[in-house]
Amino acid sequence: MIQTISTRPFSDQRPGTSGLRKPVSVFQQPHYLENFIQSVFDSLADEVKGATLVLGGDGRYYNREAIQIILRMAAANGISRVVVGQGGLFSTPAVSAAIRERGAAGGIILSASHNPGGPDGDFGIKYNIHNGGPAPEPLTERIYERSKKIDRYFILPPTPIDIDTQRTFQLETMTVEVIDPVTGYAALMQRLFDFDRIRELFASGFRMRFDAMHAITGPYAKVIFEKLLGAPAGTVINGTPLPDFGGGHPDPNLTYAAELVKMLNSPDGPDFGAASDGDGDRNMILGRNFFVNPSDSLAILAANATCVPAYREGIVGIARSMPTSRAADRVAQALGVQCYETPTGWKFFGNLLDAERITLCGEESFGTGSNHVREKDGLWAVLFWLNLLAVRAQSVENIVRDHWHRYGRDVYTRHDYEGLDSEAASALMDALRQKLPELPGTKHAGMVVSAADDFAYVDPIDGGRTEHQGLRILFADEARIVYRLSGTGTKGATLRVYIEQRETAPEKMETDAQILLRPLIETADILAGIRERTGRDHPDVIT
Ligand code: VG1
Ligand code: CO
């Protein structure tokens, strides 16, 4: 009983940094979700017909409705099996793992990641391919092109489908398998890390708080930390996924995870704190009164990889997104392995991982991961840190400070200006782009500009070229300012300014990044005319 429904294209279905992300009200328009899903199926026709797909989301508002529609469409499009997380829940890294484990053709993840949820919040769809990773650029382009021409989609008539009971059943010719979304992922983590050692750490009185921010990692974290690793009940806070994330912003940073930060800064606070985002792919790592910059975190995990069973033999290479600090490059150099610099977004790591050029990769935006899946993985990073803390028996702060003393410190900050007028933000970027050729040789904050460009990337595996990935101003002495417009925001434009400077003087290792970087922060404002063009005199989020 397949229905063919006539439709007309929407013009705004171009996927951004991480899938198609829009306000819920946009997704609720008749045919909007259906058009995009059909565009995905049409773009992949031969790959998905008769194949298995994995399906789930972060539990945000509209997740359940979307799952029902997608199941009816998958059946009507000749998919042979869909593996769906119970209750429609699945974290992004767990979907990636499930695709790989099942040999599925791909997966559909329903999430707007760190964007707020609820009827007035955002919704999103990501399509992941057979390697478990985000659709690469050429495929997202194909899907977008298809969405501009679509005139029909296939679907079964409305019928309620039970996704809350673990069982396998038929939907016309398609098999639906409702599974526990945690079990397979938890088993994978047990294969990668030394759970006995981490269990001993908790048994010795080590105290941790993990903030799931009312998003998807709650159920995973409770099983992994409180059940398998024996951490006391209450270790996981905000552990029940809510459709509106409790009204919060499920973004693990110093601004939006303020509750956790406060706990770690209190006199009798825990030894270790961590948080993840809406869909479970990000991580924030905190020690007592101490914040670990995500760029440093990547470098530290790389430098200590052999402490962890999965990486005992060492790593073959590292990749980081361009705006991520060069801390990882120092480690790669010391290890004698390559460090690749990619555009922002996890899709650019897939080829390097598949070709075994790299083992670890990460972004400054609280994303870290490895070859175990093809997404960044929040809980994986937390477990890596726990494994490290158990082996090295040092505090988080001491591990980071030791690292800086050994490799130097790439002092780093990111300033975000959110909800800017889109035209003003584009004008700022255009004007700065025009100015780039004049900058080399000029002096700012006591430093000479050595190069300035608009970052472009050529994929070393498939030769694909990606342009306009951020404006870079490089100074002699290894300082740098980078400007980018966000590709995940849904309200106006978000300007991200990334500022870093290398310090090797031991006395500078103790000073706060905002203080050390003040002259360069001021330079970043002047060169781009941020205050003048946006009317803002301070950023909304400082990392
Ligand atoms: C942001 C981050 C980027 C990350 C992306 C998706 O993109 O900067 O590093 O890959 O979010 O993360 P943008 O274009 O807004 O800067 V997530 O957790 O949404 O999957
Ligand atoms: Co995310």
Coordinates of C-alpha atoms and ligand atoms in Angstrom, one line a residue:
M1 CA 0.0 0.0 0.0
I2 CA 2.7 2.5 -1.0
Q3 CA 1.4 6.0 -1.5
T4 CA 3.0 8.4 -4.0
I5 CA 2.5 11.9 -2.7
S6 CA 3.0 15.0 -4.9
T7 CA 5.2 17.7 -3.5
R8 CA 7.0 20.9 -4.4
P9 CA 10.6 21.7 -3.5
F10 CA 11.7 23.9 -0.6
S11 CA 14.7 26.0 -1.5
D12 CA 16.4 25.9 1.9
Q13 CA 17.4 22.3 2.3
R14 CA 21.2 22.7 1.9
P15 CA 22.9 20.8 4.8
G16 CA 25.3 22.9 6.9
T17 CA 28.4 22.0 8.9
S18 CA 26.5 19.0 10.3
G19 CA 23.3 18.1 8.5
L20 CA 20.1 20.0 7.9
R21 CA 19.3 22.1 10.9
K22 CA 16.2 24.4 11.2
P23 CA 13.7 25.6 13.7
V24 CA 11.1 23.0 14.6
S25 CA 8.4 25.1 13.0
V26 CA 10.2 24.8 9.6
F27 CA 10.4 21.0 9.9
Q28 CA 6.7 20.9 10.8
Q29 CA 5.6 22.4 7.5
P30 CA 3.7 19.8 5.4
H31 CA 6.1 17.7 3.3
Y32 CA 9.3 19.4 4.6
L33 CA 10.8 16.5 6.5
E34 CA 9.4 14.1 3.8
N35 CA 11.1 16.0 1.0
F36 CA 14.5 15.9 2.6
I37 CA 14.3 12.2 3.5
Q38 CA 13.1 11.3 0.0
S39 CA 16.0 13.4 -1.4
V40 CA 18.4 11.3 0.7
F41 CA 16.8 8.1 -0.6
D42 CA 16.7 9.3 -4.2
S43 CA 20.4 10.3 -4.0
L44 CA 21.4 6.8 -2.8
A45 CA 18.9 4.7 -4.6
D46 CA 21.0 1.7 -5.3
E47 CA 22.9 1.8 -2.0
V48 CA 19.8 1.7 0.3
K49 CA 17.3 -0.5 -1.5
G50 CA 17.3 -3.9 0.1
A51 CA 19.8 -2.6 2.7
T52 CA 19.8 -2.0 6.5
L53 CA 19.6 1.5 8.0
V54 CA 20.1 2.6 11.6
L55 CA 17.7 5.3 12.9
G56 CA 17.5 7.3 16.1
G57 CA 17.8 10.8 17.6
D58 CA 18.6 12.8 20.7
G59 CA 15.1 12.7 22.0
R60 CA 14.3 16.4 21.3
Y61 CA 10.9 17.7 20.5
Y62 CA 9.6 16.2 17.2
N63 CA 11.9 13.2 17.4
R64 CA 9.1 10.7 17.9
E65 CA 6.9 12.1 15.1
A66 CA 9.9 12.2 12.7
I67 CA 10.8 8.6 13.5
Q68 CA 7.2 7.5 12.6
I69 CA 7.4 9.3 9.3
I70 CA 10.8 8.0 8.4
L71 CA 9.9 4.4 9.1
R72 CA 6.9 4.7 6.9
M73 CA 9.0 6.2 4.1
A74 CA 11.8 3.7 4.5
A75 CA 9.4 0.8 4.1
A76 CA 7.9 2.5 1.0
N77 CA 11.3 3.0 -0.5
G78 CA 12.3 -0.6 -0.4
I79 CA 14.7 -0.5 2.6
S80 CA 14.9 -4.1 3.9
R81 CA 15.7 -3.4 7.6
V82 CA 15.7 -0.5 10.0
V83 CA 17.4 -0.8 13.4
V84 CA 15.9 1.8 15.6
G85 CA 16.8 2.8 19.2
Q86 CA 14.1 2.1 21.8
G87 CA 12.0 5.2 22.3
G88 CA 13.6 6.6 19.2
L89 CA 16.8 7.4 21.1
F90 CA 20.3 7.0 19.9
S91 CA 23.4 9.1 20.4
T92 CA 25.4 10.2 17.3
P93 CA 28.5 8.1 18.2
A94 CA 26.3 5.1 19.0
V95 CA 24.6 5.3 15.6
S96 CA 28.0 5.4 14.0
A97 CA 29.1 2.3 16.0
A98 CA 25.9 0.5 15.1
I99 CA 26.2 1.2 11.4
R100 CA 29.7 -0.2 11.4
E101 CA 28.8 -3.2 13.6
R102 CA 25.8 -4.2 11.5
G103 CA 27.4 -3.5 8.1
A104 CA 24.5 -1.1 7.5
A105 CA 24.3 1.0 4.3
G106 CA 23.9 4.1 6.5
G107 CA 22.0 5.8 9.3
I108 CA 19.7 8.7 9.9
I109 CA 20.3 10.8 13.1
L110 CA 17.7 13.2 14.3
S111 CA 19.4 16.0 16.2
A112 CA 20.3 19.6 16.1
S113 CA 23.1 18.7 18.4
H114 CA 24.0 21.6 20.8
N115 CA 21.1 23.8 19.7
P116 CA 18.2 24.2 22.1
G117 CA 15.1 22.0 21.6
G118 CA 11.4 22.2 22.3
P119 CA 8.6 23.7 20.1
D120 CA 10.5 26.9 19.7
G121 CA 13.9 25.3 19.5
D122 CA 15.7 23.5 16.6
F123 CA 15.4 20.2 14.9
G124 CA 17.8 18.5 12.5
I125 CA 18.6 15.5 10.3
K126 CA 22.0 14.0 9.6
Y127 CA 22.6 11.2 7.1
N128 CA 25.6 9.0 7.8
I129 CA 27.1 6.6 5.3
H130 CA 28.3 3.0 5.5
N131 CA 31.6 3.8 7.3
G132 CA 29.5 5.3 10.1
G133 CA 30.5 8.9 9.3
P134 CA 28.7 12.0 8.2
A135 CA 27.8 12.2 4.5
P136 CA 30.8 13.6 2.7
E137 CA 30.6 16.9 0.7
P138 CA 29.7 15.4 -2.8
L139 CA 26.8 13.4 -1.3
T140 CA 25.4 16.4 0.7
E141 CA 25.6 18.4 -2.5
R142 CA 23.7 15.7 -4.4
I143 CA 21.0 15.5 -1.7
Y144 CA 20.6 19.3 -1.8
E145 CA 20.4 19.3 -5.6
R146 CA 17.8 16.6 -5.5
S147 CA 15.8 18.6 -2.9
K148 CA 15.5 21.5 -5.3
K149 CA 13.8 19.3 -7.9
I150 CA 11.8 16.9 -5.9
D151 CA 8.1 16.5 -7.0
R152 CA 7.0 13.3 -5.2
Y153 CA 7.8 11.1 -2.3
F154 CA 6.9 7.5 -1.2
I155 CA 5.3 6.7 2.1
L156 CA 3.0 4.2 3.8
P157 CA -0.4 5.5 5.0
P158 CA -0.4 6.7 8.6
T159 CA -0.3 3.9 11.2
P160 CA 1.1 4.1 14.7
I161 CA 4.3 2.1 15.0
D162 CA 5.4 1.0 18.4
I163 CA 9.1 2.0 19.0
D164 CA 9.0 1.6 22.7
T165 CA 9.3 -2.1 23.0
Q166 CA 12.4 -4.1 22.2
R167 CA 11.2 -6.4 19.5
T168 CA 11.5 -7.2 15.8
F169 CA 8.4 -6.9 13.5
Q170 CA 7.4 -6.3 9.9
L171 CA 6.2 -3.0 8.3
E172 CA 5.0 -4.3 5.0
T173 CA 8.1 -5.8 3.4
M174 CA 10.5 -4.0 5.8
T175 CA 11.8 -5.5 9.1
V176 CA 11.9 -3.1 12.0
E177 CA 14.2 -4.0 14.9
V178 CA 13.8 -2.0 18.0
I179 CA 17.0 -2.3 20.1
D180 CA 18.5 -1.0 23.3
P181 CA 20.7 1.9 22.0
V182 CA 23.1 1.6 24.9
T183 CA 24.2 -2.0 25.1
G184 CA 26.3 -2.2 21.9
Y185 CA 28.0 1.1 22.5
A186 CA 28.8 0.2 26.1
A187 CA 30.4 -3.1 25.0
L188 CA 32.5 -1.2 22.5
M189 CA 33.8 1.1 25.2
Q190 CA 34.7 -1.9 27.3
R191 CA 36.8 -3.2 24.5
L192 CA 38.7 0.1 24.2
F193 CA 39.4 1.1 27.8
D194 CA 40.7 -0.5 30.9
F195 CA 37.4 -0.7 32.8
D196 CA 39.1 -2.6 35.7
R197 CA 41.5 0.1 36.3
I198 CA 38.8 2.9 36.2
R199 CA 36.7 0.8 38.5
E200 CA 39.6 0.8 41.0
L201 CA 39.9 4.5 40.7
F202 CA 36.2 5.0 41.7
A203 CA 36.6 2.4 44.4
S204 CA 39.4 4.5 45.9
G205 CA 37.1 7.4 46.5
F206 CA 37.7 9.4 43.3
R207 CA 34.7 11.6 42.7
M208 CA 33.2 12.7 39.4
R209 CA 30.2 14.5 38.1
F210 CA 29.0 14.0 34.6
D211 CA 26.4 16.5 33.3
A212 CA 24.2 15.0 30.6
M213 CA 22.4 18.3 30.2
H214 CA 19.0 16.5 30.0
A215 CA 20.1 15.2 26.6
I216 CA 20.9 11.8 25.1
T217 CA 24.0 10.8 27.1
G218 CA 22.1 10.3 30.3
P219 CA 21.1 6.7 29.8
Y220 CA 24.5 5.8 28.4
A221 CA 26.4 7.5 31.2
K222 CA 24.3 5.9 33.9
V223 CA 25.0 2.4 32.5
I224 CA 28.7 3.1 31.9
F225 CA 29.7 5.1 35.0
E226 CA 27.3 4.1 37.7
K227 CA 26.7 0.4 36.7
L228 CA 29.7 -0.9 34.9
L229 CA 32.4 1.3 36.6
G230 CA 30.8 1.4 40.0
A231 CA 30.7 5.2 40.4
P232 CA 28.2 6.2 43.1
A233 CA 24.6 6.9 42.1
G234 CA 24.3 10.7 41.6
T235 CA 27.6 10.8 39.6
V236 CA 25.4 11.5 36.5
I237 CA 23.4 14.7 36.8
N238 CA 20.6 15.9 34.5
G239 CA 20.5 12.3 33.3
T240 CA 17.0 12.0 31.9
P241 CA 16.6 13.1 28.2
L242 CA 13.8 15.7 28.0
P243 CA 12.2 17.0 24.7
D244 CA 13.3 20.5 25.6
F245 CA 16.5 19.7 27.5
G246 CA 14.9 21.3 30.6
G247 CA 14.8 24.6 28.8
G248 CA 18.6 24.7 28.6
H249 CA 21.1 24.9 25.8
P250 CA 22.6 21.4 25.6
D251 CA 26.1 22.8 24.8
P252 CA 28.9 21.7 27.1
N253 CA 30.9 24.9 27.5
L254 CA 31.7 27.3 30.3
T255 CA 28.6 29.4 29.7
Y256 CA 25.9 26.7 29.2
A257 CA 27.2 24.1 31.6
A258 CA 27.5 26.7 34.4
E259 CA 25.9 24.3 37.0
L260 CA 28.7 21.8 36.5
V261 CA 31.4 24.4 36.4
K262 CA 30.2 25.8 39.8
M263 CA 30.4 22.3 41.3
L264 CA 34.0 21.8 40.2
N265 CA 34.9 25.3 41.6
S266 CA 33.4 24.7 45.0
P267 CA 35.8 23.8 47.9
D268 CA 34.5 20.3 48.4
G269 CA 33.8 19.7 44.8
P270 CA 34.5 16.5 42.8
D271 CA 37.9 15.6 41.3
F272 CA 36.7 15.5 37.8
G273 CA 33.8 16.9 35.8
A274 CA 32.6 16.3 32.3
A275 CA 29.6 17.1 30.1
S276 CA 28.2 16.3 26.7
D277 CA 25.9 17.9 24.3
G278 CA 22.4 17.2 22.8
D279 CA 23.4 14.2 20.6
G280 CA 26.4 13.0 22.7
D281 CA 29.3 13.7 20.4
R282 CA 30.9 16.6 22.3
N283 CA 32.8 16.6 25.6
M284 CA 33.9 19.2 28.1
I285 CA 36.6 18.1 30.6
L286 CA 37.0 19.9 33.9
G287 CA 39.4 19.3 36.9
R288 CA 39.0 21.0 40.2
N289 CA 39.0 24.7 39.5
F290 CA 40.4 23.9 36.1
F291 CA 39.1 23.9 32.5
V292 CA 40.7 21.8 29.9
N293 CA 40.7 23.6 26.6
P294 CA 39.5 21.1 23.9
S295 CA 42.5 21.8 21.7
D296 CA 44.8 20.8 24.6
S297 CA 42.6 17.8 25.3
L298 CA 43.2 16.4 21.8
A299 CA 47.0 16.9 22.2
I300 CA 47.0 15.4 25.7
L301 CA 45.1 12.3 24.6
A302 CA 47.5 11.9 21.7
A303 CA 50.6 12.2 23.9
N304 CA 49.2 9.7 26.3
A305 CA 47.5 7.3 23.9
T306 CA 49.6 4.3 24.9
C307 CA 48.1 4.4 28.4
V308 CA 44.8 3.1 26.9
P309 CA 44.5 -0.5 25.8
A310 CA 43.0 0.3 22.4
Y311 CA 45.9 2.6 21.5
R312 CA 48.7 0.7 23.3
E313 CA 50.6 0.2 20.0
G314 CA 50.7 3.9 19.4
I315 CA 48.9 6.1 16.9
V316 CA 49.5 6.4 13.2
G317 CA 48.6 10.1 12.8
I318 CA 46.4 12.9 14.1
A319 CA 44.0 15.3 12.4
R320 CA 42.5 18.5 13.7
S321 CA 40.2 21.1 12.2
M322 CA 41.9 24.3 11.0
P323 CA 40.6 26.5 13.8
T324 CA 41.8 24.0 16.4
S325 CA 45.0 25.1 18.1
R326 CA 48.3 23.7 17.0
A327 CA 48.9 21.8 20.3
A328 CA 48.3 18.5 18.6
D329 CA 50.8 19.3 15.9
R330 CA 53.6 19.5 18.6
V331 CA 52.7 16.0 19.8
A332 CA 52.5 14.6 16.2
Q333 CA 56.0 16.0 15.6
A334 CA 57.4 14.5 18.8
L335 CA 55.9 11.1 17.9
G336 CA 57.1 11.4 14.3
V337 CA 53.6 11.1 12.8
Q338 CA 51.6 13.3 10.4
C339 CA 49.1 15.9 11.7
Y340 CA 46.5 16.8 9.1
E341 CA 44.6 20.2 9.1
T342 CA 41.0 19.9 7.8
P343 CA 38.0 22.2 7.5
T344 CA 35.6 22.5 10.3
G345 CA 33.2 19.5 10.6
W346 CA 33.6 15.8 11.2
K347 CA 32.9 14.8 7.6
F348 CA 36.4 15.8 6.7
F349 CA 38.0 13.2 9.0
G350 CA 36.3 10.1 7.4
N351 CA 38.6 9.6 4.5
L352 CA 41.7 10.0 6.7
L353 CA 40.4 7.4 9.2
D354 CA 39.2 5.0 6.5
A355 CA 42.7 5.2 4.8
E356 CA 44.3 4.6 8.2
R357 CA 46.3 7.8 8.0
I358 CA 45.1 8.9 11.4
T359 CA 44.1 7.3 14.7
L360 CA 42.9 10.3 16.6
C361 CA 41.2 13.5 15.5
G362 CA 39.5 16.5 17.1
E363 CA 38.1 20.0 16.9
E364 CA 38.3 23.0 19.2
S365 CA 34.5 22.9 19.6
F366 CA 34.6 20.2 22.3
G367 CA 34.9 17.3 19.8
T368 CA 37.4 14.4 20.1
G369 CA 37.3 11.0 18.5
S370 CA 39.3 8.1 17.1
N371 CA 39.1 5.3 14.5
H372 CA 36.7 3.3 16.7
V373 CA 33.7 5.1 15.0
R374 CA 33.4 7.9 12.4
E375 CA 31.9 10.6 14.6
K376 CA 33.2 12.6 17.5
D377 CA 32.4 10.8 20.7
G378 CA 31.7 12.6 24.0
L379 CA 31.7 9.6 26.4
W380 CA 34.7 8.0 24.7
A381 CA 36.7 11.2 25.5
V382 CA 35.5 11.1 29.1
L383 CA 36.5 7.5 29.4
F384 CA 39.9 8.2 27.8
W385 CA 40.5 10.9 30.5
L386 CA 39.3 8.5 33.2
N387 CA 41.7 5.8 31.9
L388 CA 44.5 8.4 31.9
L389 CA 43.7 9.7 35.4
A390 CA 43.7 6.1 36.7
V391 CA 47.0 5.3 35.0
R392 CA 48.9 8.5 35.8
A393 CA 47.4 9.0 39.3
Q394 CA 47.7 12.8 38.9
S395 CA 45.1 15.5 38.9
V396 CA 43.6 16.9 35.7
E397 CA 45.3 20.2 36.3
N398 CA 48.7 18.6 36.8
I399 CA 48.4 16.4 33.7
V400 CA 47.7 19.6 31.6
R401 CA 50.4 21.6 33.2
D402 CA 53.0 18.8 32.7
H403 CA 52.0 18.8 29.1
W404 CA 52.5 22.5 28.7
H405 CA 55.9 22.3 30.3
R406 CA 56.9 19.6 28.0
Y407 CA 55.5 20.8 24.7
G408 CA 54.9 24.5 25.2
R409 CA 51.4 26.0 25.6
D410 CA 49.3 27.1 22.7
V411 CA 47.2 29.6 24.6
Y412 CA 43.8 29.6 23.0
T413 CA 40.4 31.2 23.1
R414 CA 37.3 31.3 21.0
H415 CA 34.9 34.2 21.0
D416 CA 31.4 33.7 19.6
Y417 CA 29.1 36.5 18.7
E418 CA 25.6 34.9 18.3
G419 CA 22.4 36.0 16.6
L420 CA 24.1 38.7 14.5
D421 CA 22.4 40.4 11.6
S422 CA 23.3 38.0 8.7
E423 CA 24.0 40.8 6.2
A424 CA 26.3 42.6 8.7
A425 CA 28.1 39.4 9.4
S426 CA 28.7 38.6 5.7
A427 CA 29.8 42.2 5.1
L428 CA 32.3 41.9 7.9
M429 CA 33.7 38.7 6.4
D430 CA 33.8 40.2 2.8
A431 CA 35.6 43.3 3.9
L432 CA 38.1 41.3 5.8
R433 CA 38.7 39.0 2.9
Q434 CA 39.4 42.0 0.7
K435 CA 41.9 43.3 3.2
L436 CA 43.9 40.0 3.6
P437 CA 46.4 40.7 0.8
E438 CA 47.4 44.0 2.4
L439 CA 48.1 42.4 5.8
P440 CA 51.4 40.5 5.4
G441 CA 54.3 42.6 6.8
T442 CA 52.1 44.8 8.9
K443 CA 52.5 44.9 12.7
H444 CA 49.8 44.4 15.3
A445 CA 50.1 43.9 19.0
G446 CA 53.8 43.9 18.6
M447 CA 53.7 41.0 16.0
V448 CA 54.2 41.0 12.3
V449 CA 51.7 39.3 10.0
S450 CA 53.5 36.5 8.1
A451 CA 50.6 35.3 6.0
A452 CA 46.8 35.8 5.5
D453 CA 44.4 33.6 3.5
D454 CA 41.0 32.2 3.1
F455 CA 41.5 28.5 4.1
A456 CA 41.0 25.9 1.3
Y457 CA 41.4 22.2 1.7
V458 CA 42.3 19.4 -0.8
D459 CA 41.3 16.0 0.5
P460 CA 44.5 13.9 0.4
I461 CA 42.6 10.8 -0.3
D462 CA 40.0 11.7 -3.0
G463 CA 41.4 15.1 -4.2
G464 CA 38.2 16.9 -3.5
R465 CA 38.6 20.6 -3.0
T466 CA 36.7 22.7 -0.3
E467 CA 37.0 26.5 -0.2
H468 CA 36.2 29.4 2.0
Q469 CA 36.6 27.6 5.3
G470 CA 37.7 30.5 7.4
L471 CA 39.9 33.6 7.2
R472 CA 43.3 33.1 8.7
I473 CA 45.8 35.7 9.8
L474 CA 49.1 34.2 10.8
F475 CA 51.7 36.1 12.7
A476 CA 55.4 35.4 13.1
D477 CA 56.0 33.8 16.5
E478 CA 53.2 31.3 15.8
A479 CA 50.3 33.5 16.8
R480 CA 47.1 33.3 14.8
I481 CA 43.6 34.8 14.4
V482 CA 40.9 32.9 12.5
Y483 CA 37.4 34.2 11.6
R484 CA 34.5 31.9 10.5
L485 CA 30.8 32.1 10.2
S486 CA 29.0 29.2 11.8
G487 CA 27.2 26.7 9.7
T488 CA 25.0 25.3 12.4
G489 CA 23.2 28.3 13.8
T490 CA 19.6 28.9 12.8
K491 CA 19.0 32.5 14.0
G492 CA 20.9 35.2 12.1
A493 CA 24.6 34.6 11.9
T494 CA 27.2 33.5 14.4
L495 CA 30.7 34.9 14.1
R496 CA 33.4 32.7 15.6
V497 CA 36.8 34.3 16.3
Y498 CA 39.6 31.9 17.2
I499 CA 42.7 33.4 18.8
E500 CA 45.9 31.6 19.8
Q501 CA 49.5 32.4 20.7
R502 CA 52.3 30.1 21.6
E503 CA 54.0 30.5 25.0
T504 CA 57.0 28.6 26.2
A505 CA 58.1 30.7 29.2
P506 CA 57.4 28.7 32.4
E507 CA 55.9 31.7 34.2
K508 CA 53.3 32.2 31.5
M509 CA 52.0 28.7 32.1
E510 CA 49.9 29.8 35.1
T511 CA 48.2 32.8 33.6
D512 CA 44.6 32.8 32.4
A513 CA 44.2 32.7 28.6
Q514 CA 42.0 35.8 28.4
I515 CA 44.8 37.8 30.1
L516 CA 47.6 36.4 28.0
L517 CA 45.7 36.9 24.8
R518 CA 44.3 40.4 25.5
P519 CA 46.4 42.3 22.9
L520 CA 45.6 39.8 20.2
I521 CA 41.9 39.8 21.1
E522 CA 41.9 43.6 20.7
T523 CA 43.8 43.2 17.4
A524 CA 41.1 40.7 16.2
D525 CA 38.4 43.3 16.9
I526 CA 40.2 46.1 15.1
L527 CA 41.2 44.1 12.0
A528 CA 37.7 43.0 11.4
G529 CA 35.8 46.0 12.8
I530 CA 33.7 43.7 15.0
R531 CA 32.4 46.4 17.4
E532 CA 31.8 48.8 14.6
R533 CA 30.1 46.5 12.2
T534 CA 28.0 44.4 14.7
G535 CA 27.4 46.9 17.4
R536 CA 28.6 44.3 20.0
D537 CA 31.3 45.1 22.5
H538 CA 31.7 41.6 23.9
P539 CA 31.1 38.1 22.8
D540 CA 28.2 35.9 23.9
V541 CA 30.3 32.9 24.6
I542 CA 34.0 32.7 25.5
T543 CA 35.7 29.4 25.5
Ligands
VG1_1 C1 30.1 23.7 15.0 C2 31.5 23.5 15.4 C3 32.2 22.4 14.6 C4 31.3 21.1 14.7 C5 29.9 21.4 14.4 C6 29.0 20.3 14.6 O1 30.0 24.1 13.7 O2 32.3 24.7 15.3 O3 33.5 22.2 15.0 O4 31.8 20.1 13.9 O5 29.4 22.5 15.2 O6 29.0 19.8 15.9 P1 29.8 25.7 13.3 O7 29.7 25.7 11.8 O8 28.6 26.2 14.0 O9 31.1 26.4 13.7 V1 27.7 19.1 16.6 O10 28.0 18.7 18.1 O11 26.5 20.0 16.0 O12 27.5 17.7 15.6
CO2 CO 26.7 17.3 18.8

